[in-house]
Short mmCIF file of C-alpha atoms in Angstrom, two decimals:
data_model
loop_
_atom_site.label_atom_id
_atom_site.label_comp_id
_atom_site.label_asym_id
_atom_site.label_seq_id
_atom_site.Cartn_x
_atom_site.Cartn_y
_atom_site.Cartn_z
CA MET B 1 -68.09 107.04 -65.46
CA ASP B 2 -66.02 105.75 -62.52
CA PRO B 3 -63.06 104.12 -64.43
CA ALA B 4 -63.06 101.18 -62.05
CA GLY B 5 -66.72 100.44 -62.17
CA ALA B 6 -70.00 100.88 -64.12
CA ARG B 7 -71.62 103.51 -61.97
CA PRO B 8 -71.70 106.98 -63.17
CA ARG B 9 -69.87 109.62 -61.11
CA ILE B 10 -72.16 111.83 -59.19
CA HIS B 11 -70.74 115.38 -60.07
CA GLU B 12 -72.83 117.16 -57.53
CA LEU B 13 -71.09 115.24 -54.76
CA ASP B 14 -67.57 115.87 -56.15
CA ALA B 15 -68.34 119.63 -56.41
CA ALA B 16 -69.83 119.64 -52.84
CA ARG B 17 -66.71 117.96 -51.61
CA GLY B 18 -64.54 120.57 -53.30
CA PHE B 19 -66.79 123.31 -51.83
CA ALA B 20 -66.33 121.87 -48.30
CA LEU B 21 -62.54 121.77 -48.70
CA CYS B 22 -62.47 125.46 -49.43
CA GLY B 23 -64.24 126.20 -46.28
CA ILE B 24 -62.22 123.80 -44.15
CA LEU B 25 -59.00 125.43 -45.38
CA VAL B 26 -59.79 128.81 -43.83
CA VAL B 27 -60.11 127.24 -40.30
CA ASN B 28 -57.12 124.97 -40.83
CA ILE B 29 -54.86 127.86 -41.63
CA TRP B 30 -55.42 129.61 -38.26
CA GLN B 31 -55.21 126.34 -36.52
CA LEU B 32 -52.00 125.32 -38.16
CA THR B 33 -50.37 128.71 -37.58
CA ASP B 34 -51.80 129.15 -34.13
CA MET B 35 -53.00 132.62 -34.98
CA ARG B 36 -54.28 134.82 -32.01
CA ALA B 37 -58.02 134.87 -31.33
CA MET B 38 -57.77 137.66 -28.73
CA VAL B 39 -56.57 141.21 -29.08
CA GLY B 40 -56.58 141.98 -25.39
CA ALA B 41 -57.62 140.69 -21.99
CA GLY B 42 -60.98 139.04 -22.62
CA THR B 43 -61.45 140.74 -26.01
CA VAL B 44 -61.75 138.60 -29.13
CA ASP B 45 -60.49 139.88 -32.47
CA PRO B 46 -63.62 141.06 -34.31
CA MET B 47 -62.63 139.62 -37.66
CA ARG B 48 -61.70 136.19 -36.06
CA HIS B 49 -65.11 136.15 -34.42
CA VAL B 50 -66.86 136.84 -37.70
CA LEU B 51 -64.84 134.23 -39.56
CA SER B 52 -65.59 131.79 -36.83
CA VAL B 53 -69.32 132.29 -37.29
CA LEU B 54 -69.04 132.04 -41.05
CA PHE B 55 -66.54 129.11 -41.36
CA GLU B 56 -65.89 127.30 -38.12
CA GLY B 57 -67.90 124.08 -37.74
CA ARG B 58 -69.80 124.72 -41.02
CA PHE B 59 -67.78 122.85 -43.59
CA PHE B 60 -66.35 119.98 -41.50
CA PRO B 61 -70.02 118.50 -41.09
CA ILE B 62 -70.50 118.70 -44.87
CA PHE B 63 -67.23 116.89 -45.48
CA SER B 64 -68.04 114.21 -42.81
CA PHE B 65 -71.57 113.63 -44.23
CA LEU B 66 -70.10 113.21 -47.69
CA PHE B 67 -67.55 110.75 -46.38
CA GLY B 68 -70.28 108.56 -44.97
CA LEU B 69 -72.19 108.79 -48.29
CA SER B 70 -69.10 107.95 -50.26
CA PHE B 71 -68.42 105.08 -48.00
CA SER B 72 -71.72 103.55 -48.88
CA LEU B 73 -71.11 104.11 -52.59
CA PHE B 74 -67.76 102.38 -52.45
CA LEU B 75 -69.14 99.50 -50.37
CA ASP B 76 -71.68 98.75 -53.15
CA HIS B 77 -68.94 98.99 -55.72
CA ALA B 78 -66.72 96.66 -53.65
CA ALA B 79 -69.59 94.14 -53.38
CA GLU B 80 -69.67 94.01 -57.19
CA ARG B 81 -66.01 93.35 -57.49
CA SER B 82 -65.12 91.15 -54.50
CA ASP B 83 -66.67 88.33 -52.48
CA ARG B 84 -65.28 90.06 -49.33
CA PRO B 85 -66.35 93.73 -49.64
CA ARG B 86 -65.98 94.50 -45.98
CA LEU B 87 -62.38 93.23 -46.00
CA VAL B 88 -61.78 95.71 -48.96
CA LEU B 89 -63.37 98.50 -46.98
CA ALA B 90 -61.47 97.65 -43.80
CA ARG B 91 -58.24 97.76 -45.78
CA ARG B 92 -59.26 101.11 -47.23
CA LEU B 93 -59.91 102.60 -43.83
CA VAL B 94 -56.68 101.16 -42.38
CA ALA B 95 -54.77 102.87 -45.31
CA LEU B 96 -56.61 106.13 -44.53
CA GLY B 97 -55.45 105.80 -40.98
CA VAL B 98 -51.82 105.42 -42.03
CA PHE B 99 -52.19 108.63 -44.10
CA GLY B 100 -53.65 110.26 -41.03
CA LEU B 101 -50.88 109.16 -38.82
CA ILE B 102 -48.24 110.69 -41.15
CA HIS B 103 -50.35 113.90 -41.60
CA HIS B 104 -50.80 114.21 -37.83
CA VAL B 105 -47.15 114.89 -37.44
CA PHE B 106 -47.62 118.09 -39.26
CA GLN B 107 -51.21 118.93 -38.41
CA PRO B 108 -52.27 117.62 -34.92
CA GLY B 109 -55.88 118.55 -35.48
CA GLU B 110 -56.19 116.59 -38.73
CA ALA B 111 -59.25 114.42 -39.47
CA LEU B 112 -58.02 111.47 -41.52
CA LEU B 113 -57.02 109.36 -38.56
CA PRO B 114 -60.31 109.92 -36.66
CA TYR B 115 -62.22 109.29 -39.81
CA ALA B 116 -60.43 105.92 -40.26
CA ILE B 117 -61.07 104.87 -36.64
CA VAL B 118 -64.85 105.84 -36.65
CA GLY B 119 -65.18 104.18 -40.07
CA LEU B 120 -63.86 100.95 -38.72
CA VAL B 121 -65.75 101.11 -35.34
CA VAL B 122 -69.03 102.67 -36.55
CA LEU B 123 -69.57 102.54 -40.34
CA LEU B 124 -68.47 99.00 -41.13
CA PRO B 125 -70.77 97.42 -38.48
CA ALA B 126 -73.63 99.82 -39.32
CA ALA B 127 -73.49 99.07 -43.02
CA GLY B 128 -75.47 95.87 -42.38
CA LEU B 129 -78.30 97.46 -40.44
CA PRO B 130 -81.77 98.41 -42.00
CA ARG B 131 -81.71 101.91 -43.41
CA TRP B 132 -84.27 103.34 -40.95
CA GLY B 133 -81.99 102.05 -38.17
CA ILE B 134 -79.01 103.79 -39.65
CA LEU B 135 -81.03 107.03 -40.06
CA LEU B 136 -82.33 106.97 -36.50
CA GLY B 137 -78.87 106.23 -35.13
CA GLY B 138 -77.33 109.10 -37.19
CA LEU B 139 -80.02 111.60 -36.02
CA VAL B 140 -79.69 110.63 -32.35
CA ALA B 141 -75.88 110.87 -32.46
CA THR B 142 -75.83 114.12 -34.46
CA ILE B 143 -78.34 115.92 -32.32
CA GLY B 144 -77.21 114.39 -29.03
CA VAL B 145 -73.59 115.33 -29.28
CA PRO B 146 -74.07 119.24 -29.19
CA VAL B 147 -76.33 118.81 -26.17
CA THR B 148 -73.93 116.56 -24.26
CA ILE B 149 -70.25 116.98 -25.28
CA GLY B 150 -70.43 120.19 -27.39
CA GLY B 151 -69.48 119.07 -30.93
CA GLY B 152 -66.08 118.81 -32.60
CA LEU B 153 -64.93 115.37 -33.58
CA GLY B 154 -67.78 113.88 -31.53
CA LEU B 155 -70.06 114.76 -34.46
CA VAL B 156 -68.33 112.50 -36.81
CA PRO B 157 -70.07 109.18 -36.04
CA GLY B 158 -73.50 110.69 -36.38
CA LEU B 159 -72.67 112.48 -39.60
CA PHE B 160 -71.12 109.36 -41.06
CA LEU B 161 -74.38 107.36 -40.32
CA LEU B 162 -76.48 110.13 -41.90
CA GLY B 163 -74.39 110.04 -44.99
CA LEU B 164 -74.73 106.20 -45.06
CA ALA B 165 -78.37 106.49 -44.70
CA ALA B 166 -78.65 109.11 -47.37
CA ASP B 167 -77.28 106.70 -49.92
CA ARG B 168 -79.42 103.78 -48.58
CA PHE B 169 -82.46 105.96 -49.16
CA GLY B 170 -81.41 106.67 -52.81
CA LEU B 171 -80.50 110.31 -52.27
CA ALA B 172 -77.20 110.12 -54.09
CA ASP B 173 -78.61 108.76 -57.34
CA SER B 174 -81.62 111.04 -57.42
CA LEU B 175 -80.23 114.48 -56.49
CA ARG B 176 -81.16 115.99 -59.88
CA ASP B 177 -84.80 115.02 -59.31
CA ARG B 178 -84.98 116.41 -55.81
CA GLY B 179 -84.65 120.15 -56.59
CA TRP B 180 -87.92 121.33 -54.84
CA ARG B 181 -87.13 119.15 -51.75
CA ILE B 182 -83.67 120.62 -51.55
CA ALA B 183 -85.23 124.11 -51.93
CA VAL B 184 -87.65 123.45 -49.04
CA VAL B 185 -84.87 122.32 -46.75
CA PHE B 186 -82.79 125.41 -47.77
CA VAL B 187 -85.68 127.76 -47.07
CA LEU B 188 -86.18 126.27 -43.56
CA ALA B 189 -82.49 126.01 -42.86
CA VAL B 190 -81.40 129.59 -43.67
CA PRO B 191 -83.40 131.42 -40.99
CA ALA B 192 -82.52 128.80 -38.39
CA ALA B 193 -78.83 129.08 -39.32
CA VAL B 194 -78.89 132.87 -39.11
CA ALA B 195 -80.70 132.74 -35.68
CA ALA B 196 -78.10 130.21 -34.45
CA GLY B 197 -75.25 132.24 -35.86
CA VAL B 198 -76.50 135.32 -34.01
CA TRP B 199 -76.67 133.20 -30.81
CA GLU B 200 -73.08 131.96 -31.41
CA TYR B 201 -71.80 135.49 -32.22
CA ARG B 202 -73.36 136.88 -28.92
CA THR B 203 -71.86 134.07 -26.83
CA PRO B 204 -68.50 134.92 -25.29
CA TYR B 205 -65.84 133.49 -27.34
CA ILE B 206 -64.28 131.49 -24.50
CA ALA B 207 -67.70 129.92 -23.65
CA LEU B 208 -68.04 128.59 -27.25
CA TRP B 209 -65.71 125.75 -26.49
CA THR B 210 -67.99 124.19 -23.84
CA GLY B 211 -71.53 125.29 -24.72
CA SER B 212 -74.00 124.15 -27.42
CA ALA B 213 -74.13 127.41 -29.39
CA ALA B 214 -71.22 126.70 -31.65
CA PRO B 215 -72.05 123.14 -32.72
CA VAL B 216 -75.76 123.80 -33.05
CA ALA B 217 -75.00 126.85 -35.31
CA GLY B 218 -72.39 124.92 -37.18
CA LEU B 219 -74.74 122.01 -38.08
CA LEU B 220 -77.51 124.42 -39.14
CA GLY B 221 -75.03 126.47 -41.08
CA ALA B 222 -73.66 123.38 -42.87
CA LEU B 223 -77.22 122.36 -43.85
CA ALA B 224 -77.86 125.81 -45.25
CA TYR B 225 -74.51 125.91 -47.04
CA LEU B 226 -74.90 122.40 -48.56
CA THR B 227 -78.45 122.87 -49.78
CA GLY B 228 -77.67 126.40 -51.01
CA PHE B 229 -74.71 125.11 -52.90
CA LEU B 230 -76.70 122.29 -54.52
CA LEU B 231 -79.34 124.76 -55.63
CA PHE B 232 -76.70 127.33 -56.88
CA ARG B 233 -75.04 124.53 -58.93
CA ARG B 234 -78.24 124.22 -61.01
CA THR B 235 -77.81 127.73 -62.33
CA GLU B 236 -75.46 128.58 -65.33
CA THR B 237 -73.11 130.55 -62.95
CA GLY B 238 -73.17 127.61 -60.56
CA GLU B 239 -72.17 125.16 -63.20
CA VAL B 240 -69.12 127.28 -63.94
CA PHE B 241 -68.17 127.17 -60.22
CA ALA B 242 -68.84 123.48 -60.15
CA GLU B 243 -66.52 122.84 -63.06
CA VAL B 244 -63.67 124.43 -60.95
CA LEU B 245 -64.67 122.57 -57.72
CA GLU B 246 -65.37 119.04 -59.10
CA PRO B 247 -61.64 118.18 -59.84
CA MET B 248 -60.76 119.48 -56.37
CA GLY B 249 -63.32 117.21 -54.88
CA ARG B 250 -62.16 114.30 -56.79
CA MET B 251 -58.65 114.82 -55.42
CA ALA B 252 -59.90 115.72 -51.91
CA LEU B 253 -57.33 113.55 -50.12
CA THR B 254 -54.42 115.00 -52.06
CA ASN B 255 -55.62 118.55 -51.71
CA TYR B 256 -56.46 118.18 -48.02
CA VAL B 257 -52.90 116.88 -47.26
CA SER B 258 -51.04 119.16 -49.66
CA ALA B 259 -52.84 122.28 -48.21
CA THR B 260 -50.95 121.64 -44.99
CA GLY B 261 -47.59 121.74 -46.69
CA LEU B 262 -48.50 124.91 -48.50
CA VAL B 263 -49.68 126.66 -45.31
CA LEU B 264 -46.59 125.62 -43.41
CA ALA B 265 -44.41 126.74 -46.26
CA ALA B 266 -46.17 130.23 -46.53
CA ASP B 267 -46.35 130.97 -42.90
CA PRO B 268 -42.72 132.16 -42.41
CA TRP B 269 -43.20 134.61 -45.27
CA LEU B 270 -46.60 135.87 -44.24
CA GLY B 271 -45.92 135.92 -40.48
CA LEU B 272 -49.27 134.43 -39.48
CA SER B 273 -48.12 132.62 -36.38
CA ASP B 274 -49.19 134.31 -33.14
CA SER B 275 -50.66 137.18 -35.17
CA ASN B 276 -54.13 138.43 -36.02
CA ARG B 277 -53.40 139.13 -39.68
CA TYR B 278 -56.78 137.59 -40.85
CA GLY B 279 -56.65 139.56 -44.19
CA ALA B 280 -53.44 137.75 -45.03
CA LEU B 281 -55.10 134.39 -43.96
CA LEU B 282 -57.92 135.00 -46.53
CA ALA B 283 -55.45 135.96 -49.26
CA LEU B 284 -53.49 132.70 -48.59
CA ALA B 285 -56.66 130.64 -48.60
CA ALA B 286 -57.64 132.18 -51.93
CA ALA B 287 -54.20 131.52 -53.32
CA ILE B 288 -54.14 127.86 -52.24
CA ILE B 289 -57.60 127.32 -53.64
CA ALA B 290 -56.55 128.78 -57.01
CA VAL B 291 -53.34 126.65 -57.20
CA GLN B 292 -55.25 123.48 -56.28
CA ALA B 293 -58.08 124.13 -58.67
CA LEU B 294 -55.57 124.51 -61.57
CA TRP B 295 -53.45 121.58 -60.42
CA SER B 296 -56.47 119.31 -59.93
CA TYR B 297 -58.00 120.23 -63.36
CA TYR B 298 -54.78 119.57 -65.26
CA TRP B 299 -53.79 116.50 -63.34
CA LEU B 300 -57.21 114.87 -64.16
CA ARG B 301 -56.63 115.62 -67.83
CA TRP B 302 -53.97 112.97 -67.73
CA PHE B 303 -54.68 110.63 -64.85
CA ARG B 304 -57.83 108.93 -63.48
CA TYR B 305 -56.96 109.70 -59.83
CA GLY B 306 -54.98 112.13 -57.75
CA PRO B 307 -51.58 111.00 -56.47
CA LEU B 308 -52.68 110.00 -52.94
CA GLU B 309 -56.01 108.71 -54.22
CA TRP B 310 -54.15 106.43 -56.63
CA VAL B 311 -51.95 105.02 -53.73
CA TRP B 312 -55.10 104.72 -51.64
CA ARG B 313 -56.92 102.74 -54.29
CA CYS B 314 -53.93 100.45 -54.93
CA VAL B 315 -53.73 99.58 -51.31
CA THR B 316 -57.52 99.12 -51.12
CA TRP B 317 -57.63 96.58 -54.01
CA TRP B 318 -54.17 95.27 -53.11
CA GLN B 319 -53.02 95.50 -56.78
CA LEU B 320 -51.49 98.09 -58.94
CA VAL B 321 -54.37 100.06 -60.49
CA PRO B 322 -54.00 101.81 -63.94
CA ASN B 323 -53.96 105.57 -63.47
CA ARG B 324 -52.79 107.19 -66.72
CA LEU B 325 -55.60 108.01 -69.15
CA THR B 326 -55.54 106.61 -72.72
CA ARG B 327 -55.60 109.07 -75.68
CA GLN B 328 -59.16 108.18 -76.30
CA GLU B 329 -60.09 108.91 -72.72
CA ARG B 330 -58.42 112.19 -72.81
CA ARG B 331 -60.32 113.22 -75.94
CA LYS B 332 -63.64 112.61 -74.09
CA LEU B 333 -62.65 115.06 -71.37
CA THR B 334 -62.86 117.95 -73.86
CA VAL B 335 -66.57 117.99 -72.59
CA PRO B 336 -66.59 119.95 -69.25
CA TYR B 337 -67.49 117.81 -66.16
CA GLY B 338 -70.74 119.57 -65.31
CA ARG B 339 -72.31 119.66 -68.75
CA GLY B 340 -75.02 117.24 -69.80
CA ARG B 341 -75.46 115.70 -66.23
#
């Protein structure tokens, strides 16, 4: 249960958020350290090109979609606790923007500040619209951006709206009953994602920044990854992975920001800056994921929220929110997160 409300946590979404964080980390490492993409005049590093097709633009859309969905869930919760839920949400987004401003000093390409701005400008006004209008707006914005401006942060408004619409249509609360629908989307998305990935791979690397190949392939890849992960989570092996990823997803803000510090601290030792040591990049990403998985798991044995999540919640509600778990609550956590849900 959400400690601050009566609505059960949706463990699939926590796990999917943790899954997206892992993929985003790979891309953030080469952006933070300014690794070389080229190995010669007009020749892209083969491993960088492969990693770009597998990771770049695939996990950021998942994270953005889940942000819009979580915004809707929190708005409903705020409406139950406050007579002015939009003010609560506005304060929450402003606090996120402050986190983003600070984080921007260390990672200029970070997403928190743009998320806060788009949330205030797009999500808050759109939350009062009919659900079909939100869905249509999300589809138009998401599909139109790759055709016009090429993707990147321009995809955020549309993906936010799609996440908001997903909750308005009851997707969040009925995920476990939609297995065959998710499977149908996965079966359709995989060949489309593969074809788009081939298109992206065959596009000259420099041209990817201005064309439609990368954003289209990224969106289709994100859809295939997300639906595939949701199906995989329904297996016994998938449950084990989910139990690792769920705590990371619950502490997404803390893990996203702390990963920047870990990358910057490790870079001088690994010599990633201005290099093409992509094997070392993958090793660093795996190490950070392992550290954050353990840290998140054990932190949430004792506390309700991650460190930054707790500060964020206190500012959101403008009061000191209890964070430390009681002894009785800790006993209940002997049951793994993913079991029995």
